[in-house]
mmCIF file of C-alpha atoms in Angstrom:
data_model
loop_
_atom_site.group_PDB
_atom_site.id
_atom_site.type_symbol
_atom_site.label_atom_id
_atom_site.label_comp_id
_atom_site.label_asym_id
_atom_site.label_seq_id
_atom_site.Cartn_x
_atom_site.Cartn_y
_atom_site.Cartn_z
ATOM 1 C CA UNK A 1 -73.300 78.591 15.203
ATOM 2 C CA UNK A 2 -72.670 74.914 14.211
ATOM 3 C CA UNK A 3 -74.065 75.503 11.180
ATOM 4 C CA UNK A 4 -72.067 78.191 9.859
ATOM 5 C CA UNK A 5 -69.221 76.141 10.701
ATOM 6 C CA UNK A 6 -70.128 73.421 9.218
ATOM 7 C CA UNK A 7 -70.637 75.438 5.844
ATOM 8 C CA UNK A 8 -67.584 77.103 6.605
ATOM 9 C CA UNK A 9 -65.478 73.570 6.633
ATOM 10 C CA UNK A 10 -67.275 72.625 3.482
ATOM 11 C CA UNK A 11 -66.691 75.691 1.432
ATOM 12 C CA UNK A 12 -63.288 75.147 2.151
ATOM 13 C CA UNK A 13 -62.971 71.877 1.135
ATOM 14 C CA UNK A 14 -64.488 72.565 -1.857
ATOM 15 C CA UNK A 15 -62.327 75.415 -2.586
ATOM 16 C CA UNK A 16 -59.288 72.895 -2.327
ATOM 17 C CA UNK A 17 -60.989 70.511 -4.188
ATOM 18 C CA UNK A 18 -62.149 72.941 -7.423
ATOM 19 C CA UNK A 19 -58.303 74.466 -6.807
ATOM 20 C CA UNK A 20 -57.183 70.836 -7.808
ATOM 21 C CA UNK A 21 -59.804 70.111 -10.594
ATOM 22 C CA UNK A 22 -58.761 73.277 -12.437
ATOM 23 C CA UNK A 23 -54.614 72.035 -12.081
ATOM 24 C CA UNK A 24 -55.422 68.652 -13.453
ATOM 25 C CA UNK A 25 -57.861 69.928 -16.164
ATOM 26 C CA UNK A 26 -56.459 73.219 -17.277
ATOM 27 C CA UNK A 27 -52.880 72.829 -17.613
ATOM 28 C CA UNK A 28 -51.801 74.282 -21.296
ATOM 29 C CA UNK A 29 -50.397 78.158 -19.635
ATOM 30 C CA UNK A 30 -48.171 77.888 -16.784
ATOM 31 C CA UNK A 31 -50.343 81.117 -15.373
ATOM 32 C CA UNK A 32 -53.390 78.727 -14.440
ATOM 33 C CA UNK A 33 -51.040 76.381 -12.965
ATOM 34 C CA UNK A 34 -50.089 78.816 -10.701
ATOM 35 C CA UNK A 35 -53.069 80.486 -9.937
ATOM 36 C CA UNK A 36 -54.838 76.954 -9.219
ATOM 37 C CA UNK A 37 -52.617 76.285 -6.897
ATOM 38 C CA UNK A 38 -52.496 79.738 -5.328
ATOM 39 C CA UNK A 39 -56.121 78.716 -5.133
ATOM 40 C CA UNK A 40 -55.730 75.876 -3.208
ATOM 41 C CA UNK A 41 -53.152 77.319 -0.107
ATOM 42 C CA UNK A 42 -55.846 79.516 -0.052
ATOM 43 C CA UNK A 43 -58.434 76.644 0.638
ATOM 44 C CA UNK A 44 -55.634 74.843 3.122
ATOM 45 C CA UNK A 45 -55.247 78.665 4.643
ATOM 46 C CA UNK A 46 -58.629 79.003 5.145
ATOM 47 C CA UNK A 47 -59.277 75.284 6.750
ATOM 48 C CA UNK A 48 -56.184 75.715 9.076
ATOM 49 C CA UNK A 49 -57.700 79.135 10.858
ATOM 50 C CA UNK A 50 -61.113 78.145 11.024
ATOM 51 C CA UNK A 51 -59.643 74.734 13.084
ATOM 52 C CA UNK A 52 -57.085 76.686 14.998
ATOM 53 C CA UNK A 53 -59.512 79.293 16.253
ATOM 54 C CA UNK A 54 -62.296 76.697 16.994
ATOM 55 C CA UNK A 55 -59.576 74.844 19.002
ATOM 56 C CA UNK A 56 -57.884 77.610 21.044
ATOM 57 C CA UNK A 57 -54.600 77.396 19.449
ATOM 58 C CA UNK A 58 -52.191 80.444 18.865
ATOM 59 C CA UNK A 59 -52.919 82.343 15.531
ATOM 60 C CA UNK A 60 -49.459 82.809 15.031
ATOM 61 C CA UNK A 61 -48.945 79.236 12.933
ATOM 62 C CA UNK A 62 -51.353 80.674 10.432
ATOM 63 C CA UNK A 63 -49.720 83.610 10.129
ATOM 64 C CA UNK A 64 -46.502 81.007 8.979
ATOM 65 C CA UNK A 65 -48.611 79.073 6.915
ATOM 66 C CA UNK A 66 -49.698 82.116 4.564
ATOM 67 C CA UNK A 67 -45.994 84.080 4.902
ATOM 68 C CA UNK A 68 -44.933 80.742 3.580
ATOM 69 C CA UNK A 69 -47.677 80.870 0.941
ATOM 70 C CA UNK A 70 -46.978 84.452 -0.269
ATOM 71 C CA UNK A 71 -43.471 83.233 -0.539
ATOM 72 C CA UNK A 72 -44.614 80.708 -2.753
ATOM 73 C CA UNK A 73 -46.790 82.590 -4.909
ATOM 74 C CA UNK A 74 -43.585 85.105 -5.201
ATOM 75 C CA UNK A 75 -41.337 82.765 -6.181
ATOM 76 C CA UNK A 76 -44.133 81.186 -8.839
ATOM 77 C CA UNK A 77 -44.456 84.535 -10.399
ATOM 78 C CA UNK A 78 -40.602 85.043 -10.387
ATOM 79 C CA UNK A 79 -40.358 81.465 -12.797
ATOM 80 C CA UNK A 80 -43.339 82.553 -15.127
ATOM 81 C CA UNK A 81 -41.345 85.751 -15.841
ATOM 82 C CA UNK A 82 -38.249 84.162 -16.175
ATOM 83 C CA UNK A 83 -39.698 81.261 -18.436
ATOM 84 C CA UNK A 84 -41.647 84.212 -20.759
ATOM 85 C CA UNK A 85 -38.600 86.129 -21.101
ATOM 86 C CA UNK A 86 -36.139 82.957 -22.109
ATOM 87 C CA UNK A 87 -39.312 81.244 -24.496
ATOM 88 C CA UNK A 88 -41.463 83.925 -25.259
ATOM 89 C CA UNK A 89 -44.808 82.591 -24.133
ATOM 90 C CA UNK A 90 -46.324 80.591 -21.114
ATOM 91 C CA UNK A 91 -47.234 77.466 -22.927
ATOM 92 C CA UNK A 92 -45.908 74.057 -21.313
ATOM 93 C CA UNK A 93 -45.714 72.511 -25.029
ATOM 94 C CA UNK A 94 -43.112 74.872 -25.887
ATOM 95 C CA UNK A 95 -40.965 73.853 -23.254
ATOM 96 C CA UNK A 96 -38.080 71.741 -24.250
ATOM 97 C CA UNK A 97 -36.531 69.814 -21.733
ATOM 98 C CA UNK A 98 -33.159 69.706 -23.419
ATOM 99 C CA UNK A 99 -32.572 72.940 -22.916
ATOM 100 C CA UNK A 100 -31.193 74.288 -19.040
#
């Protein structure tokens, strides 16, 4: 059992962890920005139940934690649409600051 935790614990770090390499490294579409991201609240989620249940805790704070996260994701995809109807593509050279 205290081995499949362990791995458990480290797969999830490393999920956050390659969910952060791919933001820093692959950040020309707004898309992957968001999906990396996505990608790491999914790593957090995943850390944050697997310590909650080994401690006893109520589930209900993880249930917050990815509501919050959906509503995040939501409001993510909401931008990209809005951004590729106003410029016409997802690409963050296009984007001119000038213009609100």
């Amino acid at each position: 059992m205290t081995n499949l935790l362990y791995f458990s614990t480290v797969s999830a770090i490393i999920m956050f962890f390659c969910g952060l390499w791919s933001f820093v490294s692959y950040h020309k579409h707004l898309l992957s920005s968001l999906l990396s991201l996505e990608f790491m609240m999914l790593g957090v989620f995943w850390l944050l139940v697997e310590n909650s249940t080994n401690i006893g805790s109520e589930v209900y704070f993880g249930l917050f934690f990815l509501t919050m996260a959906v509503c995040e994701g939501a409001l993510g995809l909401a931008l990209l649409v809005l951004i590729v109807r106003i410029h016409g593509n997802d690409y963050f050279k296009s984007f001119n600051m000038l213009e609100c």
